Coordinates of C-alpha atoms and ligand atoms in Angstrom, one line a residue:
M10 CA 197.7 101.4 63.2
N11 CA 200.1 100.7 60.4
E12 CA 200.5 102.3 57.0
K13 CA 200.3 100.1 53.9
I14 CA 203.0 101.3 51.7
F15 CA 204.3 99.8 48.4
P16 CA 207.9 100.9 47.8
L17 CA 207.8 101.6 44.1
T18 CA 206.3 104.5 42.3
E19 CA 203.7 104.0 39.5
D20 CA 206.4 104.9 36.9
Q21 CA 208.9 102.5 38.3
L22 CA 206.3 99.7 38.4
R23 CA 205.0 100.4 34.8
K24 CA 208.6 100.2 33.6
L25 CA 209.2 97.0 35.6
I26 CA 206.1 95.2 34.1
K27 CA 207.5 95.7 30.6
K28 CA 210.3 93.4 31.6
Y29 CA 208.4 91.2 34.1
P30 CA 204.7 90.9 33.2
T31 CA 202.2 90.5 36.0
P32 CA 201.4 88.6 38.2
F33 CA 204.5 88.4 40.4
H34 CA 205.5 88.6 44.0
I35 CA 208.1 91.3 44.8
Y36 CA 210.1 91.6 48.0
D37 CA 212.0 94.4 49.7
E38 CA 215.4 93.5 51.1
K39 CA 215.6 96.6 53.3
K40 CA 212.3 95.8 55.0
I41 CA 213.3 92.2 55.6
R42 CA 216.6 93.3 57.2
G43 CA 214.7 95.8 59.4
N44 CA 212.3 93.2 60.6
F45 CA 215.1 90.9 61.6
A46 CA 217.0 93.7 63.3
R47 CA 213.9 94.4 65.5
L48 CA 213.7 90.8 66.6
R49 CA 217.4 90.6 67.3
K50 CA 217.3 93.7 69.4
A51 CA 214.5 92.3 71.5
F52 CA 216.7 89.4 72.5
E53 CA 220.1 91.0 72.6
W54 CA 220.3 90.5 76.3
N55 CA 220.6 86.8 75.7
P56 CA 224.1 86.2 74.4
G57 CA 223.3 82.9 72.6
F58 CA 220.1 84.1 71.0
K59 CA 219.5 82.9 67.4
E60 CA 216.7 83.2 64.9
Y61 CA 216.1 80.2 62.7
F62 CA 214.2 81.6 59.8
A63 CA 211.2 79.4 58.9
V64 CA 212.1 78.6 55.3
K65 CA 208.6 77.5 54.5
A66 CA 207.4 81.1 54.7
T67 CA 209.5 82.2 51.7
P68 CA 211.5 79.3 50.4
N69 CA 213.9 81.1 48.2
P70 CA 217.7 81.0 48.7
R71 CA 218.1 84.7 47.9
I72 CA 215.8 85.5 50.8
V73 CA 217.4 83.0 53.1
E74 CA 220.8 84.5 52.3
I75 CA 219.7 88.0 53.3
L76 CA 218.7 86.8 56.7
A77 CA 221.7 84.5 57.0
N78 CA 224.1 87.4 56.3
D79 CA 222.6 89.1 59.3
G80 CA 223.1 86.1 61.5
A81 CA 220.0 83.9 61.1
G82 CA 219.9 80.2 60.7
T83 CA 217.1 78.2 59.2
D84 CA 214.2 76.2 60.4
C85 CA 213.4 73.4 57.9
S86 CA 210.8 70.8 57.5
S87 CA 211.6 69.0 54.3
I88 CA 214.6 67.9 52.2
A89 CA 214.0 70.7 49.8
E90 CA 214.2 73.3 52.6
L91 CA 217.4 71.7 53.9
I92 CA 218.9 72.0 50.4
I93 CA 217.8 75.6 50.0
S94 CA 219.5 76.3 53.4
Q95 CA 222.7 74.6 52.2
R96 CA 222.7 76.5 48.9
A97 CA 222.2 79.8 50.8
G98 CA 225.3 78.9 52.8
V99 CA 223.6 77.9 56.0
T100 CA 225.1 74.7 57.4
G101 CA 225.6 72.6 60.5
E102 CA 223.9 73.7 63.7
K103 CA 222.7 76.8 62.0
I104 CA 220.0 74.5 60.6
M105 CA 217.2 73.1 62.7
L106 CA 215.0 70.3 61.3
T107 CA 211.5 70.5 62.8
S108 CA 209.3 68.2 60.8
N109 CA 206.5 65.9 61.8
D110 CA 205.6 62.5 60.4
T111 CA 209.2 62.6 59.3
P112 CA 210.5 60.1 56.6
A113 CA 213.9 58.4 57.1
D114 CA 215.6 60.2 54.2
E115 CA 214.7 63.6 55.7
F116 CA 216.4 62.6 59.0
Q117 CA 219.4 61.3 56.9
K118 CA 219.8 64.6 55.0
A119 CA 219.6 66.6 58.2
F120 CA 222.1 64.3 59.9
E121 CA 224.5 64.6 56.9
L122 CA 224.3 68.4 57.1
G123 CA 225.0 68.3 60.9
A124 CA 221.7 70.1 61.6
I125 CA 220.0 70.2 64.9
I126 CA 217.2 67.6 64.8
N127 CA 214.1 68.4 66.7
L128 CA 211.9 65.3 67.3
D129 CA 208.1 65.5 67.1
D130 CA 207.4 62.2 68.9
I131 CA 208.9 59.8 71.4
T132 CA 208.8 56.9 68.9
H133 CA 211.1 59.0 66.7
I134 CA 214.0 58.3 69.0
D135 CA 214.2 54.7 67.8
Y136 CA 213.3 55.7 64.2
L137 CA 216.0 58.3 64.0
E138 CA 218.6 55.9 65.5
K139 CA 217.8 53.3 62.9
A140 CA 217.6 55.9 60.0
A141 CA 220.7 57.9 60.7
G142 CA 222.0 57.4 64.2
F143 CA 222.0 60.1 66.9
P144 CA 223.3 63.6 66.1
K145 CA 225.5 65.5 68.7
I146 CA 222.5 67.5 69.8
L147 CA 218.9 66.5 70.1
S148 CA 215.8 68.5 70.7
F149 CA 212.1 67.6 71.4
R150 CA 209.0 69.5 70.5
Y151 CA 206.7 70.0 73.5
N152 CA 202.9 70.1 73.2
P153 CA 201.5 71.5 76.4
G154 CA 198.0 70.2 75.8
S155 CA 195.3 71.8 77.8
I156 CA 197.7 73.9 79.9
I157 CA 197.5 76.7 77.4
R158 CA 195.2 77.8 74.6
G159 CA 196.4 78.1 71.0
N160 CA 194.9 80.5 68.6
N161 CA 192.6 80.4 65.5
I162 CA 195.2 79.6 62.9
I163 CA 197.1 76.9 64.8
G164 CA 194.2 75.6 66.9
Q165 CA 194.2 74.2 70.5
P166 CA 197.4 72.4 71.4
E167 CA 195.3 69.3 72.6
E168 CA 193.9 69.0 69.1
A169 CA 197.2 69.5 67.4
K170 CA 199.2 66.6 65.9
Y171 CA 202.5 68.2 66.9
G172 CA 204.9 67.4 69.7
L173 CA 205.2 65.2 72.8
T174 CA 202.9 65.3 75.8
R175 CA 204.2 66.5 79.2
D176 CA 204.7 62.9 80.4
Q177 CA 206.4 61.8 77.2
I178 CA 208.8 64.7 77.3
F179 CA 210.5 63.5 80.5
D180 CA 210.7 59.9 79.2
A181 CA 212.1 61.1 75.9
Y182 CA 215.0 63.0 77.5
R183 CA 215.7 60.1 79.8
I184 CA 215.8 57.6 76.9
A185 CA 218.0 59.8 74.7
K186 CA 220.4 60.4 77.6
S187 CA 220.6 56.7 78.3
R188 CA 221.5 56.2 74.6
G189 CA 224.5 58.5 74.9
V190 CA 223.1 61.9 73.6
K191 CA 224.9 64.6 75.6
R192 CA 223.5 67.9 74.3
F193 CA 219.9 68.9 74.4
G194 CA 217.4 71.5 73.4
L195 CA 213.7 72.0 73.9
H196 CA 211.2 73.4 71.4
T197 CA 207.6 74.4 71.1
M198 CA 205.3 76.3 68.7
V199 CA 201.9 77.0 70.0
V200 CA 200.7 80.2 68.4
S201 CA 200.5 81.5 64.9
N202 CA 200.1 85.1 63.6
E203 CA 199.8 86.2 67.2
R204 CA 200.3 89.9 68.0
N205 CA 199.5 89.9 71.7
T206 CA 202.6 90.2 74.0
D207 CA 201.1 88.0 76.8
A208 CA 200.8 85.0 74.5
F209 CA 204.6 84.9 74.1
L210 CA 205.2 85.5 77.8
T211 CA 202.9 82.6 78.7
T212 CA 204.8 80.3 76.4
A213 CA 208.2 81.5 77.7
R214 CA 207.2 80.9 81.3
L215 CA 205.9 77.4 80.5
M216 CA 209.1 76.5 78.7
F217 CA 211.4 78.0 81.4
E218 CA 209.6 76.1 84.2
L219 CA 209.8 72.9 82.1
A220 CA 213.5 73.4 81.6
V221 CA 213.9 73.5 85.4
E222 CA 211.8 70.4 85.9
I223 CA 213.8 68.5 83.2
K224 CA 217.0 69.5 85.1
N225 CA 215.6 68.4 88.5
R226 CA 214.1 65.1 87.3
I227 CA 216.5 64.0 84.5
G228 CA 219.7 65.9 85.3
I229 CA 219.9 67.6 81.9
D230 CA 221.0 71.2 81.5
L231 CA 219.3 72.2 78.3
E232 CA 221.5 74.2 75.9
F233 CA 218.7 76.0 74.2
I234 CA 215.0 76.7 74.4
N235 CA 213.3 77.4 71.0
L236 CA 210.1 79.4 71.5
G237 CA 209.0 78.8 68.0
G238 CA 207.6 81.3 65.5
G239 CA 204.2 82.7 65.3
F240 CA 204.9 86.4 65.6
G241 CA 202.1 88.1 63.8
I242 CA 201.9 91.0 61.4
P243 CA 199.1 93.5 61.1
Y244 CA 197.3 92.5 57.9
R245 CA 194.7 95.2 58.5
P246 CA 195.6 98.9 58.5
D247 CA 193.9 99.4 61.8
E248 CA 195.9 96.7 63.6
D249 CA 199.0 97.3 65.6
P250 CA 202.3 95.5 64.9
V251 CA 203.9 93.1 67.4
D252 CA 205.6 95.0 70.2
F253 CA 209.0 93.2 70.1
D254 CA 210.5 95.4 72.8
A255 CA 207.7 94.4 75.2
I256 CA 208.1 90.7 74.3
G257 CA 211.9 90.9 74.7
N258 CA 211.7 92.7 78.0
G259 CA 209.0 90.4 79.4
I260 CA 210.8 87.3 78.4
R261 CA 214.0 88.7 79.9
E262 CA 212.3 89.2 83.3
L263 CA 210.9 85.6 83.3
F264 CA 214.3 84.2 82.2
F265 CA 216.1 85.8 85.1
E266 CA 213.3 85.0 87.6
I267 CA 213.2 81.3 86.7
L268 CA 216.5 80.0 85.2
P269 CA 219.5 81.3 87.1
P270 CA 218.2 80.1 90.5
A271 CA 218.2 76.6 88.9
G272 CA 221.7 77.0 87.5
L273 CA 220.4 77.3 84.0
E274 CA 221.5 80.9 83.2
K275 CA 223.5 79.7 80.2
I276 CA 220.5 78.6 78.2
S277 CA 220.3 80.4 74.8
L278 CA 217.0 81.3 73.4
R279 CA 215.9 80.6 69.8
T280 CA 213.0 81.7 67.7
E281 CA 211.9 80.4 64.3
S282 CA 210.0 83.3 62.9
G283 CA 208.8 83.3 59.3
R284 CA 205.9 85.6 58.8
A285 CA 207.3 88.5 61.0
M286 CA 210.5 88.5 58.9
T287 CA 209.2 88.5 55.4
G288 CA 205.3 88.9 55.6
D289 CA 205.0 92.6 55.3
A290 CA 208.0 92.8 52.9
G291 CA 206.3 91.2 50.0
W292 CA 203.5 92.2 47.6
L293 CA 201.6 90.4 44.9
I294 CA 201.3 92.6 41.8
S295 CA 198.5 91.9 39.4
T296 CA 196.6 93.6 36.6
A297 CA 192.9 94.1 36.5
I298 CA 191.7 92.3 33.3
H299 CA 187.9 92.0 33.7
E300 CA 185.1 93.9 35.2
K301 CA 181.9 92.1 35.7
H302 CA 178.5 93.4 37.0
T303 CA 176.0 90.7 37.9
Y304 CA 174.4 90.4 41.3
K305 CA 177.6 91.9 42.6
D306 CA 180.4 93.9 41.1
Y307 CA 183.6 92.0 40.4
I308 CA 187.1 92.9 39.4
G309 CA 189.0 90.0 37.9
L310 CA 192.8 89.9 38.2
D311 CA 195.4 88.1 36.1
S312 CA 196.4 86.2 39.3
C313 CA 194.4 83.8 41.3
M314 CA 194.3 81.8 44.5
A315 CA 197.1 79.6 43.2
N316 CA 199.4 82.7 43.7
L317 CA 198.0 83.6 47.2
M318 CA 195.9 81.0 49.0
R319 CA 195.5 82.7 52.4
P320 CA 192.2 84.6 51.7
A321 CA 190.5 81.5 50.4
M322 CA 192.1 79.1 52.9
Y323 CA 191.8 81.1 56.1
G324 CA 189.4 83.9 55.2
A325 CA 192.5 86.1 55.7
Y326 CA 192.4 89.8 55.1
H327 CA 195.0 91.2 52.7
H328 CA 195.0 94.9 52.1
I329 CA 194.6 96.0 48.5
T330 CA 195.6 99.2 46.8
V331 CA 195.2 100.4 43.3
V332 CA 198.5 101.9 41.9
G333 CA 198.1 105.6 41.4
K334 CA 194.8 105.7 43.3
E335 CA 196.2 105.3 46.8
S336 CA 194.5 108.5 48.0
A337 CA 191.4 108.3 45.8
P338 CA 188.1 107.9 47.6
R339 CA 187.2 104.3 48.2
D340 CA 183.7 104.7 46.9
H341 CA 183.2 101.4 45.1
V342 CA 182.5 98.0 46.6
Y343 CA 184.0 95.0 44.7
D344 CA 184.7 91.4 45.0
V345 CA 188.3 91.0 43.7
T346 CA 188.6 87.6 42.1
G347 CA 191.0 85.2 40.5
S348 CA 190.4 82.8 37.7
L349 CA 190.1 79.4 39.4
C350 CA 186.9 77.5 38.9
E351 CA 186.4 77.7 42.6
N352 CA 183.9 80.2 44.1
N353 CA 186.2 80.9 47.0
D354 CA 188.9 82.2 44.6
K355 CA 188.4 85.8 45.9
F356 CA 191.2 88.0 47.2
A357 CA 188.6 90.3 48.8
I358 CA 184.8 90.3 49.3
D359 CA 182.8 93.4 49.5
R360 CA 185.9 95.5 49.6
Q361 CA 185.7 99.3 49.4
L362 CA 188.1 100.5 46.7
P363 CA 188.5 103.4 44.3
K364 CA 186.9 102.9 40.9
I365 CA 189.0 100.4 39.0
E366 CA 189.7 100.6 35.3
M367 CA 190.9 97.7 33.2
G368 CA 194.7 97.7 33.1
D369 CA 195.0 99.2 36.6
L370 CA 197.8 97.7 38.6
I371 CA 196.6 96.1 41.8
V372 CA 198.9 95.7 44.8
I373 CA 197.9 93.0 47.3
H374 CA 199.9 93.7 50.5
D375 CA 201.7 91.5 53.0
T376 CA 202.2 88.5 50.7
G377 CA 205.9 88.0 51.6
A378 CA 205.3 85.0 53.9
H379 CA 203.1 82.0 53.1
G380 CA 202.3 83.7 49.8
H381 CA 204.1 82.3 46.8
A382 CA 205.3 79.6 49.1
M383 CA 201.7 78.1 49.3
G384 CA 201.3 78.3 45.6
F385 CA 199.9 75.3 43.7
N386 CA 199.0 74.1 40.2
Y387 CA 195.3 73.3 40.5
N388 CA 193.4 74.1 37.3
G389 CA 196.7 74.1 35.5
K390 CA 197.6 77.5 36.9
L391 CA 201.3 78.3 36.8
R392 CA 203.2 79.8 39.7
S393 CA 204.5 83.3 39.2
A394 CA 207.9 84.9 39.3
E395 CA 209.5 86.4 42.4
L396 CA 211.4 89.6 42.3
L397 CA 213.5 91.3 44.9
I398 CA 214.2 95.0 45.4
R399 CA 217.8 95.2 46.6
E400 CA 218.8 97.9 49.1
S401 CA 220.6 99.6 46.3
G402 CA 217.2 99.9 44.5
R403 CA 218.2 97.4 41.8
I404 CA 215.5 94.8 41.1
E405 CA 216.4 91.2 40.5
M406 CA 214.4 88.3 39.4
I407 CA 215.0 85.6 42.1
R408 CA 212.6 83.0 40.7
R409 CA 211.3 82.9 37.1
A410 CA 207.7 82.2 36.4
E411 CA 206.7 78.6 35.7
T412 CA 206.1 77.7 32.0
L413 CA 203.8 75.2 30.5
E414 CA 206.9 73.1 29.9
D415 CA 207.4 73.0 33.7
Y416 CA 203.8 72.0 34.2
F417 CA 204.0 69.2 31.7
A418 CA 207.4 68.0 32.7
T419 CA 206.1 65.2 34.9
L420 CA 203.7 63.9 32.3
S421 CA 204.2 61.6 29.3
F422 CA 201.7 62.4 26.6
Ligands
PLP528 C1 205.3 77.5 60.2 C2 206.3 77.3 61.3 C3 207.1 78.3 61.8 C4 206.9 79.7 61.3 O1 205.7 80.3 61.6 P1 205.5 81.8 61.3 O2 204.0 82.0 61.7 O3 205.7 82.1 59.9 O4 206.4 82.6 62.2 C5 208.0 78.1 62.8 N1 208.1 76.8 63.3 C6 207.4 75.8 62.9 C7 207.6 74.4 63.5 C8 206.5 76.0 61.9 O5 205.7 74.9 61.5

């Protein structure tokens, strides 16, 4: 179980929307810092542990800064994300580039920043050498194939476009070593929005055993193992959060069972969590502007799927509360819709909610990760502002809303 709380009172929110009209996403600094503290604590037994925040979840330099001030680096997969990291003060090996189908200029930018480059394919060794040369430290993304099962969001590893096969991974380290690279890491990312402890232990065991095999076969002592992101959050109120203590303890046991006997006790662990850092620390705030009763009962919001794509794209559940009616009986059944000319533009289908009046403020929960970030301009919809509740209680606008001028900026009429 988890409680779906929005941190502002109705009065505070009504005051806020006079200055910043709906829709907008709003984030909570304190909650983000608390989420990261929990992850850090789970791995505090590993002296070199580092979280590389997956910038794609919430690509805003103010958010990256909050995590960086507490010791996080960044996981990037585009030039824009590399620049966001740089602007937020994250540089050098505190950045990891994990992209796929990577263009030359992306490798060049990562190289220029001194980032750790994580290659997605064996052919990228030559490609990188040509595009930028070799960085001091190189990592490879492992795809375990049929050895393990993925999950619904990320799919089965064998069907995934990411990473090197088991055979390729040994060749890749051999080739890179022969070209003079001296420092190495190993990476994987095989689950997404996963809350089950065992899934993370399975991945850890697989990676630790692979590290030992790489040492035995190629003579490389890996410097780090990056276990990826994929820590889930309980989108539904009846779901339990990830048990970070159990994951940390379980991985510690596997670490000491497998790595020190092979002389690999110095390996540092890395994660690149996005969702578990910011997901439950963000909310999409909208106003109910239409009520429609046809074959079903609809509530139309002033936001749409362009502001939050997850329900339409994945059928994802996002909890909804009506401001001021948090404890009112949920005795109405609504489809809560946006305004796109797409019938899947629905934040919720057949959702039990209190009776909604026009002008009611609607809070969609858990939009802090892969929310605004996945926004788009289809149907000429504009992306919303992003606000941040500082620990002091002060509220800052950390991204303004797009304007029609922004939308038309790439056109010549
Ligand atoms: C998306 C992604 C992440 C972050 O995933 P979360 O589910 O937000 O933790 C980490 N690493 C890679 C390579 C990714 O593509």
